[in-house]
Coordinates of N, CA and C in Angstrom, one line a residue:
Q1 N 108.0 130.4 109.5 CA 108.4 129.1 108.8 C 109.2 128.3 109.8
V2 N 108.8 127.0 110.0 CA 109.5 126.1 110.9 C 110.4 125.2 110.2
Q3 N 111.6 125.1 110.7 CA 112.6 124.2 110.2 C 112.8 123.0 111.2
L4 N 112.8 121.8 110.6 CA 113.0 120.6 111.4 C 114.2 119.8 110.9
V5 N 115.0 119.4 111.9 CA 116.2 118.6 111.5 C 116.2 117.4 112.4
E6 N 116.2 116.2 111.7 CA 116.2 114.9 112.4 C 117.7 114.5 112.6
S7 N 117.9 113.7 113.6 CA 119.2 113.1 113.8 C 119.0 111.8 114.6
G8 N 120.1 111.0 114.7 CA 120.0 109.8 115.5 C 119.8 108.5 114.8
G9 N 119.6 108.6 113.5 CA 119.5 107.3 112.7 C 120.8 106.6 112.6
G10 N 120.7 105.4 112.1 CA 122.0 104.6 111.9 C 121.7 103.1 111.7
L11 N 122.7 102.3 111.8 CA 122.6 100.9 111.7 C 122.5 100.2 113.1
V12 N 121.6 99.4 113.3 CA 121.4 98.7 114.6 C 121.0 97.3 114.3
Q13 N 121.4 96.4 115.2 CA 121.0 95.0 115.1 C 119.6 94.7 115.6
P14 N 119.0 93.7 115.0 CA 117.6 93.4 115.5 C 117.6 93.2 117.0
G15 N 116.6 93.7 117.7 CA 116.5 93.7 119.1 C 117.1 94.9 119.8
G16 N 117.8 95.7 119.0 CA 118.5 96.9 119.6 C 117.6 98.1 119.7
S17 N 118.2 99.2 120.1 CA 117.5 100.5 120.3 C 118.1 101.6 119.6
L18 N 117.3 102.6 119.3 CA 117.8 103.9 118.8 C 116.9 105.0 119.3
R19 N 117.4 106.2 119.5 CA 116.6 107.3 119.8 C 116.8 108.4 118.7
L20 N 115.7 108.7 118.0 CA 115.7 109.7 117.0 C 115.4 111.1 117.7
S21 N 116.0 112.1 117.2 CA 115.7 113.5 117.7 C 115.3 114.3 116.5
C22 N 114.4 115.3 116.8 CA 114.0 116.2 115.7 C 114.0 117.6 116.4
A23 N 114.9 118.4 116.0 CA 115.1 119.8 116.5 C 114.3 120.8 115.7
A24 N 113.5 121.6 116.3 CA 112.7 122.6 115.6 C 113.3 124.0 115.8
S25 N 113.1 124.8 114.8 CA 113.5 126.3 114.9 C 112.6 127.1 114.0
G26 N 112.5 128.4 114.4 CA 111.7 129.3 113.5 C 110.2 129.4 113.9
G27 N 109.8 128.8 115.0 CA 108.4 129.0 115.4 C 108.3 128.7 116.9
I28 N 107.1 128.8 117.4 CA 106.8 128.5 118.8 C 106.5 127.1 118.9
F29 N 107.5 126.3 119.3 CA 107.5 124.9 119.2 C 106.3 124.3 120.0
S30 N 106.0 124.9 121.2 CA 105.0 124.3 122.1 C 103.6 124.2 121.5
I31 N 103.3 125.1 120.5 CA 102.0 125.1 120.0 C 101.8 124.0 118.9
Y32 N 102.9 123.4 118.4 CA 102.8 122.5 117.3 C 102.6 121.0 117.9
S33 N 101.7 120.3 117.2 CA 101.7 118.9 117.4 C 102.7 118.3 116.5
M34 N 103.3 117.2 116.9 CA 104.5 116.6 116.2 C 104.2 115.1 115.8
V35 N 104.7 114.8 114.7 CA 104.6 113.4 114.2 C 105.9 112.8 113.8
W36 N 106.0 111.5 113.8 CA 107.0 110.8 113.1 C 106.4 109.8 112.1
Y37 N 106.9 109.9 110.9 CA 106.5 109.0 109.8 C 107.7 108.2 109.3
R38 N 107.5 107.2 108.6 CA 108.6 106.5 107.9 C 108.2 106.1 106.5
Q39 N 109.2 105.9 105.7 CA 109.0 105.5 104.3 C 110.1 104.6 103.8
T40 N 109.7 103.5 103.1 CA 110.6 102.6 102.4 C 110.4 102.8 100.9
P41 N 111.4 102.4 100.2 CA 111.3 102.6 98.7 C 110.1 101.9 98.1
G42 N 109.4 102.7 97.3 CA 108.2 102.1 96.6 C 106.9 102.1 97.4
K43 N 107.0 102.6 98.7 CA 105.8 102.6 99.5 C 105.5 104.0 100.0
Q44 N 104.2 104.2 100.4 CA 103.8 105.5 100.9 C 104.4 105.7 102.3
R45 N 104.5 107.0 102.6 CA 104.9 107.3 103.9 C 103.9 106.9 104.9
E46 N 104.3 106.3 106.0 CA 103.3 105.8 107.0 C 103.5 106.5 108.3
L47 N 102.4 106.7 109.0 CA 102.5 107.3 110.3 C 103.0 106.3 111.3
V48 N 104.0 106.7 112.1 CA 104.6 105.9 113.2 C 104.0 106.3 114.5
A49 N 104.1 107.6 114.8 CA 103.6 108.1 116.1 C 103.3 109.6 116.0
A50 N 102.4 110.0 116.9 CA 101.9 111.4 116.9 C 101.8 111.9 118.3
L51 N 102.2 113.1 118.6 CA 102.1 113.7 119.9 C 101.5 115.1 119.8
T52 N 100.4 115.3 120.4 CA 99.7 116.6 120.3 C 100.4 117.6 121.2
S53 N 100.1 118.9 121.0 CA 100.7 120.0 121.8 C 100.2 119.8 123.2
G54 N 99.1 119.1 123.4 CA 98.6 118.9 124.8 C 99.1 117.6 125.4
G55 N 99.9 116.9 124.7 CA 100.6 115.7 125.3 C 99.9 114.4 125.0
S56 N 98.9 114.3 124.1 CA 98.3 113.0 123.8 C 99.1 112.3 122.7
A57 N 99.4 111.1 122.9 CA 100.2 110.3 122.0 C 99.4 109.2 121.4
N58 N 99.7 108.9 120.1 CA 99.1 107.8 119.4 C 100.2 107.1 118.6
Y59 N 100.0 105.8 118.4 CA 101.0 105.0 117.7 C 100.4 104.1 116.7
A60 N 101.2 103.8 115.6 CA 100.8 102.7 114.7 C 100.8 101.4 115.4
D61 N 99.9 100.5 115.1 CA 99.8 99.2 115.7 C 101.2 98.5 115.7
S62 N 101.9 98.6 114.6 CA 103.1 97.9 114.4 C 104.2 98.3 115.4
V63 N 104.1 99.4 116.0 CA 105.2 99.9 116.9 C 104.7 100.1 118.4
K64 N 103.4 99.8 118.6 CA 102.9 100.0 120.0 C 103.7 99.1 120.9
G65 N 104.0 99.6 122.1 CA 104.8 98.9 123.1 C 106.3 98.8 122.8
R66 N 106.7 99.3 121.7 CA 108.2 99.3 121.4 C 108.7 100.7 121.2
F67 N 107.9 101.6 120.6 CA 108.3 103.0 120.4 C 107.6 103.9 121.3
T68 N 108.3 105.0 121.7 CA 107.8 106.0 122.5 C 108.1 107.4 121.9
I69 N 107.1 108.2 121.7 CA 107.3 109.6 121.3 C 107.2 110.5 122.5
S70 N 108.1 111.5 122.5 CA 108.1 112.4 123.6 C 108.6 113.8 123.1
R71 N 108.5 114.8 123.9 CA 108.9 116.1 123.5 C 109.5 116.9 124.7
D72 N 110.4 117.8 124.4 CA 111.0 118.7 125.4 C 110.8 120.1 124.8
N73 N 109.8 120.7 125.3 CA 109.5 122.1 124.8 C 110.6 123.1 125.1
A74 N 111.3 122.9 126.2 CA 112.4 123.8 126.5 C 113.6 123.7 125.5
K75 N 113.7 122.5 124.9 CA 114.8 122.3 123.9 C 114.2 122.3 122.5
N76 N 112.9 122.5 122.3 CA 112.3 122.6 121.0 C 112.6 121.3 120.2
T77 N 112.5 120.2 120.9 CA 112.9 118.9 120.3 C 111.8 117.8 120.6
V78 N 111.6 117.0 119.6 CA 110.7 115.8 119.8 C 111.6 114.6 119.6
Y79 N 111.3 113.5 120.3 CA 112.1 112.3 120.3 C 111.2 111.1 119.9
L80 N 111.9 110.1 119.3 CA 111.3 108.8 119.1 C 112.2 107.8 119.6
Q81 N 111.9 107.2 120.8 CA 112.7 106.1 121.4 C 112.2 104.8 120.7
M82 N 113.1 104.1 120.1 CA 112.7 102.9 119.4 C 113.5 101.7 120.1
N83 N 112.7 100.8 120.6 CA 113.3 99.6 121.3 C 112.8 98.3 120.6
S84 N 113.5 97.3 120.8 CA 113.2 96.0 120.2 C 113.0 96.1 118.7
L85 N 114.0 96.7 118.1 CA 113.9 97.0 116.7 C 113.9 95.7 115.8
K86 N 113.1 95.8 114.7 CA 113.0 94.6 113.8 C 113.5 95.0 112.4
P87 N 113.9 94.1 111.6 CA 114.3 94.5 110.3 C 113.2 95.2 109.5
E88 N 112.0 95.0 109.8 CA 110.9 95.7 109.1 C 110.7 97.1 109.5
D89 N 111.5 97.5 110.6 CA 111.5 98.9 111.0 C 112.4 99.8 110.1
T90 N 113.2 99.1 109.3 CA 114.1 99.8 108.4 C 113.4 100.7 107.5
A91 N 113.8 102.0 107.5 CA 113.1 103.0 106.7 C 113.8 104.4 106.9
V92 N 113.4 105.3 106.1 CA 113.8 106.7 106.4 C 112.7 107.3 107.3
Y93 N 113.1 107.8 108.4 CA 112.2 108.4 109.4 C 112.1 109.9 109.2
Y94 N 110.9 110.4 109.2 CA 110.7 111.9 109.0 C 109.9 112.4 110.2
C95 N 110.3 113.6 110.7 CA 109.4 114.2 111.6 C 108.6 115.3 110.9
G96 N 107.5 115.6 111.5 CA 106.6 116.6 110.9 C 106.0 117.4 112.1
A97 N 105.6 118.6 111.7 CA 104.9 119.5 112.7 C 103.6 120.1 112.1
Y98 N 102.6 120.1 112.9 CA 101.4 120.7 112.3 C 100.7 121.6 113.4
Y99 N 100.1 122.6 112.9 CA 99.2 123.5 113.7 C 97.9 123.8 113.0
Y100 N 98.0 124.2 111.8 CA 96.9 124.5 111.0 C 96.2 123.3 110.3
S101 N 97.0 122.2 110.1 CA 96.4 121.1 109.4 C 96.2 120.0 110.5
D102 N 96.5 118.7 110.1 CA 96.3 117.6 111.0 C 97.5 116.6 110.8
Y103 N 97.4 115.5 111.5 CA 98.6 114.6 111.5 C 98.8 113.9 110.2
T104 N 97.7 113.9 109.3 CA 97.8 113.3 108.0 C 98.5 114.1 107.0
D105 N 98.7 115.4 107.3 CA 99.3 116.3 106.3 C 100.0 117.4 107.1
P106 N 101.1 117.1 107.7 CA 101.8 118.2 108.5 C 102.1 119.4 107.7
D107 N 102.2 120.5 108.4 CA 102.6 121.8 107.7 C 104.0 121.8 107.4
Y108 N 104.9 121.1 108.2 CA 106.3 121.2 108.0 C 106.9 119.8 108.1
W109 N 108.0 119.5 107.3 CA 108.7 118.3 107.3 C 110.2 118.5 107.5
G110 N 110.8 117.5 108.1 CA 112.3 117.5 108.2 C 112.8 116.7 106.9
Q111 N 114.1 116.6 106.8 CA 114.7 116.0 105.7 C 114.8 114.5 105.8
G112 N 114.6 113.9 107.0 CA 114.6 112.5 107.1 C 116.0 112.0 107.6
T113 N 115.9 110.8 108.3 CA 117.1 110.2 108.8 C 116.9 108.7 108.6
Q114 N 118.0 108.0 108.1 CA 117.9 106.6 107.8 C 118.1 105.7 109.0
V115 N 117.2 104.8 109.1 CA 117.3 103.7 110.2 C 117.4 102.4 109.5
T116 N 118.4 101.6 109.7 CA 118.6 100.3 109.2 C 118.8 99.3 110.3
V117 N 117.9 98.3 110.3 CA 117.9 97.2 111.3 C 118.4 96.0 110.6
S118 N 119.6 95.5 110.9 CA 120.1 94.4 110.2 C 121.3 93.8 111.0
S119 N 121.4 92.5 110.9 CA 122.5 91.8 111.5 C 123.7 91.7 110.6

């Protein structure tokens, strides 16, 4: 059983930056592909970025060029660097891990961290 704990959320002004972290425990982190999703009230959870165990990254069109997903296998942690933040990036951000499934339905989820972009 893998446990995921997100951190790094908060309040930031438009144009600002935040780095989210997701620390994993309870499994062999390096074999898992990792994802970041976000969700706002009344909407479905949407994929933000995905990073395979082999290092291939994919991004939602809405965040391409602004967000970067990365991982440090030695620290069992995946990151989401968010730059040039916009009010529409406001959401609860969740990290997920998958090995047996795929990025659309991760095997494990974290509890989420709130990101609010507002002046």
